[in-house]
Coordinates of C-alpha atoms (C1' of nucleotides) in Angstrom, one line a residue:
Chain P
M1 CA 95.7 107.2 150.4
F2 CA 94.8 106.0 147.0
F3 CA 96.9 106.8 143.8
S4 CA 95.9 106.6 140.3
I5 CA 98.9 106.0 138.0
D6 CA 99.0 106.1 134.2
P7 CA 102.2 104.7 132.8
S8 CA 101.3 106.0 129.5
D9 CA 101.0 109.6 130.8
G10 CA 103.7 111.7 129.6
V11 CA 104.7 112.4 133.2
A12 CA 107.1 109.9 135.0
I13 CA 105.5 107.6 137.2
Y14 CA 107.6 108.6 140.3
D15 CA 106.8 112.0 139.5
Q16 CA 103.0 111.1 139.5
I17 CA 103.4 109.8 143.0
V18 CA 105.4 112.8 144.2
R19 CA 102.6 115.0 143.1
Q20 CA 99.8 113.1 144.5
V21 CA 101.6 112.7 147.7
K22 CA 102.1 116.6 148.0
F23 CA 98.6 117.0 147.0
A24 CA 97.3 114.8 149.6
I25 CA 99.4 116.7 152.1
A26 CA 98.2 120.1 150.9
E27 CA 94.7 118.9 151.1
G28 CA 94.9 117.6 154.7
T29 CA 94.4 114.0 153.6
L30 CA 97.9 113.3 154.7
R31 CA 98.7 115.0 158.0
P32 CA 102.2 115.6 159.7
G33 CA 103.4 112.6 161.7
Q34 CA 101.3 110.2 159.6
L35 CA 103.2 107.2 158.1
L36 CA 103.3 106.6 154.4
P37 CA 102.8 103.3 153.0
S38 CA 106.0 101.0 152.8
V39 CA 107.8 100.8 149.6
R40 CA 107.0 97.2 149.3
Q41 CA 103.5 97.5 150.1
L42 CA 103.0 100.3 147.7
S43 CA 104.8 98.7 145.0
Q44 CA 102.5 95.8 145.2
Q45 CA 99.4 97.8 145.5
L46 CA 100.1 99.7 142.4
A47 CA 102.1 96.9 140.3
I48 CA 105.0 99.2 140.0
N49 CA 108.7 98.6 140.3
P50 CA 109.9 99.2 143.9
N51 CA 112.7 101.2 142.6
T52 CA 110.3 103.7 141.3
I53 CA 108.5 104.1 144.5
A54 CA 111.8 104.5 146.3
R55 CA 112.7 107.2 143.9
A56 CA 109.5 108.9 144.6
Y57 CA 109.9 108.9 148.3
Q58 CA 113.7 110.0 147.9
Q59 CA 112.2 113.0 146.1
L60 CA 109.7 113.8 148.7
Q61 CA 112.5 113.6 151.4
S62 CA 115.0 115.7 149.5
D63 CA 112.0 118.2 149.2
G64 CA 111.6 118.2 153.0
V65 CA 107.9 116.9 152.9
I66 CA 108.7 113.6 154.6
E67 CA 111.4 112.1 156.7
T68 CA 112.4 108.8 158.0
W69 CA 111.4 107.6 161.4
R70 CA 114.1 104.9 162.0
G71 CA 112.7 101.4 162.4
R72 CA 109.2 102.8 161.7
G73 CA 109.2 104.1 158.1
L74 CA 108.6 107.4 156.4
A75 CA 106.2 110.0 157.8
V76 CA 104.9 113.5 156.8
C77 CA 107.2 116.2 158.3
A78 CA 105.9 118.9 160.6
G79 CA 104.9 122.0 158.6
A80 CA 104.6 120.0 155.3
T81 CA 101.0 121.0 155.0
E82 CA 101.6 124.4 154.7
R83 CA 104.8 124.0 152.7
C84 CA 102.9 122.0 150.1
Q85 CA 99.9 124.4 150.0
E86 CA 102.5 127.3 149.1
L87 CA 104.3 125.2 146.7
R88 CA 101.1 124.2 145.0
R89 CA 100.0 127.9 144.9
A90 CA 103.2 129.2 143.4
L91 CA 103.1 126.3 140.9
I92 CA 99.7 127.1 139.8
T93 CA 100.1 130.7 139.6
E94 CA 103.3 130.2 137.6
R95 CA 101.3 128.0 135.3
L96 CA 98.3 130.4 135.0
R97 CA 100.5 133.3 134.0
F98 CA 102.2 131.2 131.4
V99 CA 99.1 130.0 129.8
L100 CA 97.6 133.4 129.8
A101 CA 100.5 134.9 128.0
E102 CA 100.5 132.0 125.5
A103 CA 96.9 132.7 125.0
L104 CA 97.4 136.2 124.2
H105 CA 100.3 135.5 121.9
G106 CA 98.3 132.9 120.3
G107 CA 95.7 135.5 119.2
L108 CA 92.8 135.2 121.8
Q109 CA 91.6 138.6 122.7
A110 CA 91.7 139.6 126.6
G111 CA 87.9 139.7 126.4
E112 CA 87.5 136.2 125.1
I113 CA 90.1 135.0 127.9
R114 CA 88.0 136.4 130.6
A115 CA 84.7 135.2 129.2
M116 CA 86.4 131.7 129.0
V117 CA 87.8 131.9 132.5
D118 CA 84.2 132.9 133.8
R119 CA 82.6 130.1 132.2
E120 CA 85.0 127.4 133.5
L121 CA 85.2 128.8 136.9
G122 CA 81.2 128.6 136.7
S123 CA 80.9 125.2 135.5
L124 CA 83.8 123.9 137.8
A125 CA 82.7 125.9 140.8
G126 CA 79.9 123.5 141.8
R127 CA 81.8 120.3 141.3
V128 CA 84.7 121.5 143.3
A129 CA 82.7 123.4 146.2
T130 CA 81.8 120.2 147.8
V131 CA 85.6 119.2 148.2
A132 CA 87.1 119.8 151.5
S133 CA 88.5 123.1 150.3
P134 CA 87.6 126.4 152.5
P135 CA 83.9 127.6 151.8
Q136 CA 82.8 131.0 150.2
V137 CA 84.4 134.3 150.2
A138 CA 83.4 137.8 149.5
G139 CA 84.6 138.8 145.8
P140 CA 87.5 141.3 145.9
G141 CA 86.6 144.8 144.9
Chain O
M1 CA 111.5 132.8 108.5
F2 CA 113.6 132.9 111.7
F3 CA 113.7 130.1 114.2
S4 CA 115.1 130.2 117.9
I5 CA 116.2 126.8 119.3
D6 CA 117.3 126.1 122.5
P7 CA 118.9 122.6 122.6
S8 CA 119.0 122.7 126.7
D9 CA 115.1 123.2 126.6
G10 CA 113.1 120.3 127.9
V11 CA 111.3 120.4 124.6
A12 CA 112.9 118.3 121.9
I13 CA 114.6 120.4 119.0
Y14 CA 112.6 118.8 116.3
D15 CA 109.4 119.7 118.4
Q16 CA 110.6 123.3 118.8
I17 CA 110.9 123.4 115.0
V18 CA 107.5 121.9 114.4
R19 CA 105.8 124.2 117.0
Q20 CA 107.4 127.3 115.4
V21 CA 106.6 126.5 111.9
K22 CA 103.0 125.8 112.9
F23 CA 102.8 129.1 114.7
A24 CA 104.3 130.9 111.5
I25 CA 101.5 129.4 109.6
A26 CA 98.9 130.2 112.0
E27 CA 100.2 133.8 112.1
G28 CA 100.4 134.2 108.3
T29 CA 104.2 134.5 108.1
L30 CA 104.3 131.3 106.2
R31 CA 101.5 131.0 103.6
P32 CA 100.0 128.0 101.8
G33 CA 102.1 127.2 98.4
Q34 CA 105.3 128.8 100.2
L35 CA 108.1 126.5 100.1
L36 CA 109.9 126.1 103.6
P37 CA 113.7 126.3 103.9
S38 CA 115.5 123.2 102.6
V39 CA 116.5 120.6 105.2
R40 CA 120.2 121.2 104.3
Q41 CA 119.9 124.9 104.2
L42 CA 117.9 125.1 107.7
S43 CA 120.3 122.5 109.3
Q44 CA 123.3 124.8 108.3
Q45 CA 121.6 128.0 109.4
L46 CA 120.6 126.4 112.8
A47 CA 123.9 124.2 113.1
I48 CA 121.8 121.3 113.7
N49 CA 121.8 117.9 112.2
P50 CA 119.7 117.6 108.9
N51 CA 118.1 114.3 110.3
T52 CA 116.7 116.3 113.1
I53 CA 115.3 119.0 110.7
A54 CA 113.9 116.1 108.4
R55 CA 112.4 114.7 111.4
A56 CA 110.3 117.9 112.2
Y57 CA 109.5 118.5 108.7
Q58 CA 108.0 114.7 108.5
Q59 CA 106.0 115.5 111.5
L60 CA 104.4 118.5 110.0
Q61 CA 103.9 116.5 107.0
S62 CA 102.1 113.8 108.9
D63 CA 100.0 116.5 110.7
G64 CA 98.9 117.7 107.2
V65 CA 100.4 120.9 107.5
I66 CA 102.9 120.8 104.7
E67 CA 103.3 118.6 101.6
T68 CA 106.4 117.5 99.6
W69 CA 106.7 118.7 96.0
R70 CA 109.0 116.2 94.6
G71 CA 112.4 117.7 93.7
R72 CA 111.5 121.0 94.8
G73 CA 110.9 121.0 98.3
L74 CA 108.2 121.1 101.0
A75 CA 105.4 123.6 100.9
V76 CA 102.8 124.7 103.1
C77 CA 99.5 122.9 102.2
A78 CA 96.2 124.6 101.4
G79 CA 94.1 125.2 104.4
A80 CA 97.1 125.0 106.5
T81 CA 96.5 128.4 108.1
E82 CA 93.1 127.8 109.3
R83 CA 94.2 124.4 110.6
C84 CA 97.0 125.8 112.6
Q85 CA 95.0 128.6 114.0
E86 CA 92.3 126.2 115.1
L87 CA 94.8 123.8 116.5
R88 CA 96.6 126.5 118.3
R89 CA 93.3 127.8 119.9
A90 CA 92.3 124.3 120.9
L91 CA 95.4 123.6 122.4
I92 CA 95.5 126.9 124.5
T93 CA 91.7 126.7 125.7
E94 CA 92.5 123.1 126.7
R95 CA 95.4 124.2 128.9
L96 CA 93.4 127.0 130.3
R97 CA 90.7 125.1 131.3
F98 CA 93.3 122.5 133.0
V99 CA 95.2 125.2 134.8
L100 CA 91.9 126.7 136.1
A101 CA 90.6 123.4 137.3
E102 CA 93.8 122.6 139.0
A103 CA 93.8 126.2 140.7
L104 CA 90.3 125.6 142.1
H105 CA 91.2 122.1 143.3
G106 CA 94.4 123.6 144.7
G107 CA 92.6 126.0 147.0
L108 CA 92.5 129.2 145.2
Q109 CA 89.3 131.1 145.3
A110 CA 87.3 132.1 142.1
G111 CA 87.7 135.6 143.1
E112 CA 91.4 135.2 143.5
I113 CA 91.6 133.6 140.2
R114 CA 89.8 136.4 138.3
A115 CA 91.8 139.0 140.0
M116 CA 95.0 137.3 138.9
V117 CA 93.8 137.0 135.4
D118 CA 93.0 140.4 135.2
R119 CA 96.3 141.5 136.7
E120 CA 98.2 139.3 134.2
L121 CA 96.2 140.3 131.2
G122 CA 96.8 144.0 132.0
S123 CA 100.4 143.7 132.4
L124 CA 100.7 141.4 129.3
A125 CA 98.2 143.2 127.0
G126 CA 100.6 146.3 126.3
R127 CA 103.7 144.3 125.5
V128 CA 101.9 141.6 123.3
A129 CA 99.6 143.9 121.6
T130 CA 102.5 146.0 119.7
V131 CA 104.7 143.0 119.1
A132 CA 104.5 141.7 115.6
S133 CA 105.8 138.3 115.7
P134 CA 106.7 136.7 119.1
P135 CA 108.2 133.5 118.0
Q136 CA 109.0 132.0 121.4
V137 CA 107.2 132.3 124.8
A138 CA 109.6 131.9 127.8
G139 CA 108.8 129.0 129.8
P140 CA 108.2 128.7 133.3
G141 CA 111.7 127.6 134.0
Chain T
M1 CA 96.3 116.5 74.6
F2 CA 95.8 117.8 78.1
F3 CA 97.8 116.6 81.3
S4 CA 96.8 117.2 85.0
I5 CA 99.8 116.9 87.0
D6 CA 99.9 116.8 90.7
P7 CA 103.6 117.4 92.2
S8 CA 102.3 116.4 96.1
D9 CA 101.0 113.1 94.6
G10 CA 103.3 110.0 95.7
V11 CA 103.7 109.2 92.0
A12 CA 106.7 110.9 90.3
I13 CA 105.7 113.6 87.8
Y14 CA 107.4 111.9 84.8
D15 CA 105.5 108.7 85.8
Q16 CA 102.2 110.9 85.8
I17 CA 103.1 112.0 82.3
V18 CA 104.0 108.4 80.9
R19 CA 100.6 106.9 82.4
Q20 CA 98.5 109.8 80.8
V21 CA 100.3 109.4 77.4
K22 CA 99.6 105.9 77.6
F23 CA 96.1 105.9 78.5
A24 CA 95.6 108.7 75.8
I25 CA 96.9 106.3 73.3
A26 CA 94.8 103.4 74.6
E27 CA 91.7 105.8 74.3
G28 CA 92.5 106.7 70.9
T29 CA 92.9 110.4 71.8
L30 CA 96.5 109.8 70.5
R31 CA 96.7 107.9 67.4
P32 CA 99.8 106.3 65.6
G33 CA 101.7 108.7 63.6
Q34 CA 100.6 111.7 65.6
L35 CA 103.3 114.0 66.9
L36 CA 103.6 114.5 70.6
P37 CA 104.2 118.2 72.2
S38 CA 107.9 118.9 72.1
V39 CA 109.9 118.8 75.3
R40 CA 110.2 122.6 75.5
Q41 CA 106.6 123.4 74.7
L42 CA 105.2 120.7 77.1
S43 CA 107.7 121.9 79.9
Q44 CA 106.4 125.5 79.5
Q45 CA 102.8 124.4 79.3
L46 CA 102.9 122.5 82.8
A47 CA 105.6 124.8 84.2
I48 CA 107.7 121.6 84.9
N49 CA 111.5 121.0 84.5
P50 CA 112.5 120.0 80.9
N51 CA 114.4 117.2 82.1
T52 CA 111.3 115.6 83.6
I53 CA 109.5 115.7 80.3
A54 CA 112.6 114.3 78.5
R55 CA 112.7 111.5 81.1
A56 CA 108.9 110.6 80.7
Y57 CA 109.3 110.5 76.9
Q58 CA 112.7 108.3 77.2
Q59 CA 110.4 106.1 79.2
L60 CA 107.8 105.9 76.6
Q61 CA 110.4 105.3 74.0
S62 CA 111.9 102.4 75.8
D63 CA 108.4 101.0 76.3
G64 CA 108.2 101.0 72.5
V65 CA 105.3 103.4 72.5
I66 CA 106.6 106.4 70.8
E67 CA 109.6 106.7 68.5
T68 CA 111.8 109.7 67.1
W69 CA 111.1 111.1 63.7
R70 CA 114.4 112.6 62.8
G71 CA 114.0 116.2 62.4
R72 CA 110.2 116.3 63.4
G73 CA 109.9 115.2 66.9
L74 CA 108.4 112.2 68.6
A75 CA 105.4 110.3 67.3
V76 CA 103.3 107.6 68.5
C77 CA 104.3 104.1 67.1
A78 CA 102.2 101.8 64.8
G79 CA 100.5 99.4 66.9
A80 CA 100.8 101.5 69.9
T81 CA 97.0 101.8 70.5
E82 CA 96.7 98.0 70.8
R83 CA 99.6 97.8 72.9
C84 CA 98.7 100.1 75.4
Q85 CA 95.3 98.8 75.6
E86 CA 96.7 95.3 76.3
L87 CA 99.1 96.7 78.8
R88 CA 96.4 98.6 80.5
R89 CA 94.0 95.6 80.7
A90 CA 96.9 93.4 82.1
L91 CA 97.6 96.1 84.7
I92 CA 94.1 96.3 85.8
T93 CA 93.4 92.6 86.1
E94 CA 96.6 92.1 88.0
R95 CA 95.5 94.8 90.4
L96 CA 92.0 93.7 90.7
R97 CA 93.3 90.2 91.5
F98 CA 95.7 91.7 94.1
V99 CA 93.0 93.9 95.7
L100 CA 90.4 90.9 95.9
A101 CA 93.1 88.7 97.6
E102 CA 93.9 91.5 100.1
A103 CA 90.1 92.0 100.8
L104 CA 89.7 88.5 101.4
H105 CA 92.7 88.2 103.7
G106 CA 91.5 91.5 105.4
G107 CA 88.4 89.8 106.8
L108 CA 85.8 90.7 104.2
Q109 CA 83.5 88.0 103.0
A110 CA 83.0 86.9 99.4
G111 CA 79.5 87.9 99.5
E112 CA 80.4 91.3 100.9
I113 CA 82.9 91.9 98.1
R114 CA 80.5 91.0 95.4
A115 CA 77.8 93.3 96.8
M116 CA 80.4 96.1 96.9
V117 CA 81.5 95.3 93.4
D118 CA 77.9 95.5 92.2
R119 CA 77.2 98.8 94.0
E120 CA 80.3 100.4 92.7
L121 CA 79.6 99.2 89.0
G122 CA 76.2 100.7 89.3
S123 CA 77.2 103.9 90.6
L124 CA 80.1 104.3 88.3
A125 CA 78.5 102.9 85.1
G126 CA 76.5 105.9 84.4
R127 CA 79.4 108.6 84.8
V128 CA 82.1 106.6 83.0
A129 CA 80.0 106.1 79.9
T130 CA 79.9 109.8 79.1
V131 CA 83.3 110.9 80.4
A132 CA 85.9 111.7 77.6
S133 CA 89.1 111.7 79.4
P134 CA 89.4 111.0 83.2
P135 CA 93.0 112.2 83.6
Q136 CA 93.8 111.3 87.0
V137 CA 92.3 109.5 90.0
A138 CA 94.2 110.0 93.4
G139 CA 95.9 106.7 94.3
P140 CA 95.1 104.7 97.4
G141 CA 98.5 105.9 99.0
Chain K
M1 CA 104.9 87.8 116.6
F2 CA 106.7 87.1 113.4
F3 CA 107.9 89.6 110.9
S4 CA 108.9 88.9 107.3
I5 CA 110.9 91.9 105.8
D6 CA 111.9 92.5 102.4
P7 CA 114.5 95.3 102.2
S8 CA 114.4 95.6 98.5
D9 CA 110.6 95.7 98.4
G10 CA 109.7 99.2 97.1
V11 CA 108.0 99.8 100.6
A12 CA 110.2 101.1 103.3
I13 CA 111.2 98.8 105.9
Y14 CA 109.7 100.9 108.7
D15 CA 106.4 100.9 106.7
Q16 CA 106.5 97.1 106.4
I17 CA 106.9 96.9 110.1
V18 CA 104.0 99.4 110.8
R19 CA 101.6 97.5 108.4
Q20 CA 102.3 94.0 109.9
V21 CA 101.9 95.2 113.2
K22 CA 98.5 96.9 112.5
F23 CA 97.6 93.6 110.5
A24 CA 98.4 91.7 113.5
I25 CA 96.5 93.9 116.0
A26 CA 93.4 93.7 113.5
E27 CA 93.7 89.9 113.4
G28 CA 93.9 89.7 117.1
T29 CA 97.3 88.2 117.1
L30 CA 98.3 91.2 119.2
R31 CA 95.9 92.4 121.8
P32 CA 95.6 95.6 123.8
G33 CA 97.8 95.7 126.7
Q34 CA 100.3 93.4 125.2
L35 CA 103.8 94.5 125.0
L36 CA 105.4 94.6 121.7
P37 CA 109.2 93.2 121.1
S38 CA 111.6 95.9 122.3
V39 CA 113.2 97.9 119.9
R40 CA 116.6 96.4 120.5
Q41 CA 115.4 92.8 120.6
L42 CA 113.5 93.3 117.1
S43 CA 116.5 95.0 115.7
Q44 CA 118.4 92.0 116.3
Q45 CA 116.0 89.5 115.3
L46 CA 115.4 91.1 111.9
A47 CA 119.1 92.3 111.6
I48 CA 117.9 95.8 111.1
N49 CA 119.1 99.2 112.7
P50 CA 117.2 99.9 115.8
N51 CA 116.5 103.3 114.7
T52 CA 114.5 101.8 111.9
I53 CA 112.5 99.9 114.3
A54 CA 112.1 102.9 116.7
R55 CA 110.8 104.8 113.7
A56 CA 108.1 102.2 112.8
Y57 CA 107.1 102.2 116.5
Q58 CA 106.9 106.0 116.7
Q59 CA 104.7 106.0 113.5
L60 CA 102.3 103.3 115.3
Q61 CA 102.4 105.6 118.3
S62 CA 101.3 108.8 116.5
D63 CA 98.7 106.5 114.7
G64 CA 97.2 106.0 118.1
V65 CA 97.6 102.2 117.9
I66 CA 100.4 101.7 120.6
E67 CA 101.5 103.6 123.6
T68 CA 104.7 103.8 125.6
W69 CA 104.7 102.2 129.0
R70 CA 107.6 104.3 130.6
G71 CA 110.5 102.0 131.4
R72 CA 108.7 98.9 130.2
G73 CA 108.2 99.2 126.5
L74 CA 105.5 99.7 124.0
A75 CA 102.0 98.2 124.1
V76 CA 99.0 97.9 122.1
C77 CA 96.4 100.7 122.9
A78 CA 92.9 99.8 124.2
G79 CA 90.6 99.9 121.3
A80 CA 93.5 99.4 118.8
T81 CA 91.9 96.1 117.7
E82 CA 88.7 97.9 116.2
R83 CA 90.6 100.9 115.0
C84 CA 93.0 98.5 113.0
Q85 CA 90.2 96.6 111.5
E86 CA 88.1 99.6 110.6
L87 CA 91.3 101.1 109.1
R88 CA 92.1 98.1 107.2
R89 CA 88.4 97.7 105.9
A90 CA 88.3 101.4 104.9
L91 CA 91.8 101.0 103.0
I92 CA 90.5 97.8 101.2
T93 CA 87.3 99.3 100.2
E94 CA 88.8 102.4 99.0
R95 CA 91.4 100.5 96.7
L96 CA 88.6 98.3 95.6
R97 CA 86.4 101.4 94.3
F98 CA 89.6 102.8 92.8
V99 CA 90.5 99.7 91.0
L100 CA 86.9 99.2 89.7
A101 CA 86.7 102.6 88.4
E102 CA 89.9 102.4 86.6
A103 CA 88.9 99.0 85.1
L104 CA 85.7 100.6 83.7
H105 CA 87.7 103.7 82.4
G106 CA 90.2 101.2 81.1
G107 CA 87.6 99.6 78.8
L108 CA 86.4 96.5 80.6
Q109 CA 82.9 95.8 80.7
A110 CA 80.9 95.5 83.9
G111 CA 80.0 91.9 82.9
E112 CA 83.6 91.0 82.4
I113 CA 84.6 92.6 85.6
R114 CA 81.9 90.7 87.5
A115 CA 83.1 87.4 85.7
M116 CA 86.6 88.0 86.8
V117 CA 85.6 88.9 90.4
D118 CA 83.8 85.6 90.7
R119 CA 86.5 83.7 89.1
E120 CA 89.1 85.3 91.6
L121 CA 86.9 84.9 94.7
G122 CA 86.4 81.3 93.6
S123 CA 90.0 80.5 93.3
L124 CA 91.0 82.5 96.2
A125 CA 88.3 81.2 98.5
G126 CA 89.6 78.0 99.2
R127 CA 93.0 78.8 100.1
V128 CA 92.2 81.8 102.2
A129 CA 89.2 80.2 104.1
T130 CA 91.3 77.4 105.7
V131 CA 94.3 79.7 106.6
A132 CA 94.5 80.8 110.3
S133 CA 96.8 83.8 109.9
P134 CA 98.1 85.0 106.6
P135 CA 100.8 87.3 107.8
Q136 CA 101.6 88.5 104.3
V137 CA 100.1 88.9 101.1
A138 CA 102.3 88.5 97.9
G139 CA 102.7 91.9 96.0
P140 CA 102.0 92.2 92.3
G141 CA 105.6 91.9 91.7
Chain S
dG1 C1' 119.7 121.1 93.8
dT2 C1' 115.4 118.4 96.8
dG3 C1' 113.4 115.2 100.4
dG4 C1' 113.2 109.8 101.8
dT5 C1' 115.5 106.2 103.9
dC6 C1' 118.9 103.5 106.4
dT7 C1' 123.0 102.7 109.3
dA8 C1' 126.0 103.3 113.1
dG9 C1' 126.8 104.9 117.5
dA10 C1' 126.0 107.8 121.4
dC11 C1' 123.6 110.0 125.4
dC12 C1' 119.6 110.5 128.3
dA13 C1' 115.7 109.7 131.7
dC14 C1' 112.9 106.0 133.4
dC15 C1' 111.7 101.3 135.7
Chain Y
dG1 C1' 116.5 96.6 130.9
dT2 C1' 113.3 100.3 128.4
dG3 C1' 112.2 104.1 124.7
dG4 C1' 113.5 109.1 123.1
dT5 C1' 116.6 112.1 121.1
dC6 C1' 120.6 113.6 118.6
dT7 C1' 124.5 113.4 115.5
dA8 C1' 127.3 111.6 111.5
dG9 C1' 127.4 109.9 107.2
dA10 C1' 125.8 107.4 103.3
dC11 C1' 122.7 106.1 99.0
dC12 C1' 118.5 106.5 96.5
dA13 C1' 115.1 108.6 93.2
dC14 C1' 113.3 113.0 91.5
dG15 C1' 113.7 117.6 89.1

DNA sequence: GTGGTCTAGACCACC
DNA sequence: GTGGTCTAGACCACG
């Protein structure tokens, strides 16, 4: 598991960790039953205050995504994969809806937005297609 | 010029003011050469500390959107309308691109995304088209 | 006598007037014994608060450049031409010395500075020789 | 990092700090990745209100020269050295051009100006050449 | 009346 | 500990 942390990002460091763990779980990189790196180990690896790591893990725990295995460490919960995927989808659709509303309010025409969406999907598709995500699908009606 | 401020919003008050002023300029509600409400006046109207208003205005000034007319007040700069429109469009397209990339990475299919975009545009178009000045877009919570 | 006033300039309006009057006197556009436009007249012409005009004239008076002629108005003092020219030269040499010192401190080489001076003098010489009244050059901020 | 602040200078305190930080970065005294003194620490050291320091730092941040490292402090951005050097050079050449134009308009001959430049460069060169870090240039009074 | 600046003291999230 | 934000009240120059 690799993390990329940017302290000068607007997002809090602990939150960056939380998101990346959830993303890795949703993706399947982290699977249920798998142990996470210890607080000390990760704090050293990322050169980040241990408190910050601990807080991220605490957040993940209260989100029901990881659990403590006494004496062994923190492990991904059963069912976490699906939960993270749902969570991620909900988050994304929410954001997409918000951005579209703002684009309309901001003066873009529906046609412009559709064109932009098509262009972006086209340019992104190639890159993303090779990633572990499920293959093609027949277009919906 | 009307403002709607929510102190409990995550966004700082001064930033809410900045955004709404830029939006009003982009829209044409505020035109170049027009004076903004004075710091004291607005601070009373919104029941907000004058320093907070001043900070918002300073931000707008350093953004090259308004300028001080000594002893008279702050006025919208020439060319601010176009600048704010560009700014808004750039911001929106940037966000849209980001959300789409995230959606693809998050496991949504291009077809699903297009369908969602169409659905949202359809449901939003009616409402937005007839609204004269939508000063604030509700956040995703 | 023409004035060009920029309310959004950092320099106070009254000071812009003071400078332009002194400049006109140094140039010979305004000669000793000549009457200045009245406060009311100038305030109307420039669409500026009469207080501001009055303050500028007061400043010029206390600088010994103009004087009241009872019942007639304000006139340029005898000897004001020379005084303004000296004043202007002193101001310029002072500034030149300051800018040169700063350029050296800022890392420019003496050779670079000399080259720049020659280049600027060359490109400016033609224009300046023929210009009648260069009323205002935007300050360096 | 040492600061010399003069509250009775025409320049605002926060602006004096901004300039000195930029100068130190341009010089190499402050390097990318280096942390600036904390707001509280500097406010104590200079006997200046923390808000004033914070304002200076915010200015530097919006100028893209420093960035906040959450919970750790403010650090010099990558590439800030070059940016500050360019900034400084641009500022200086701009001022030099302005002063030269004014000198020509004010009646000095090109020959006089060149002589003055040579004289000043000669008298300043010795002093400046040997100075390692001239943190402050005396103003014209 | 206007904005620009500074001080003083408080609360917050983050590390 | 760090910065970010807000409030309160003051003084200044300018018009």
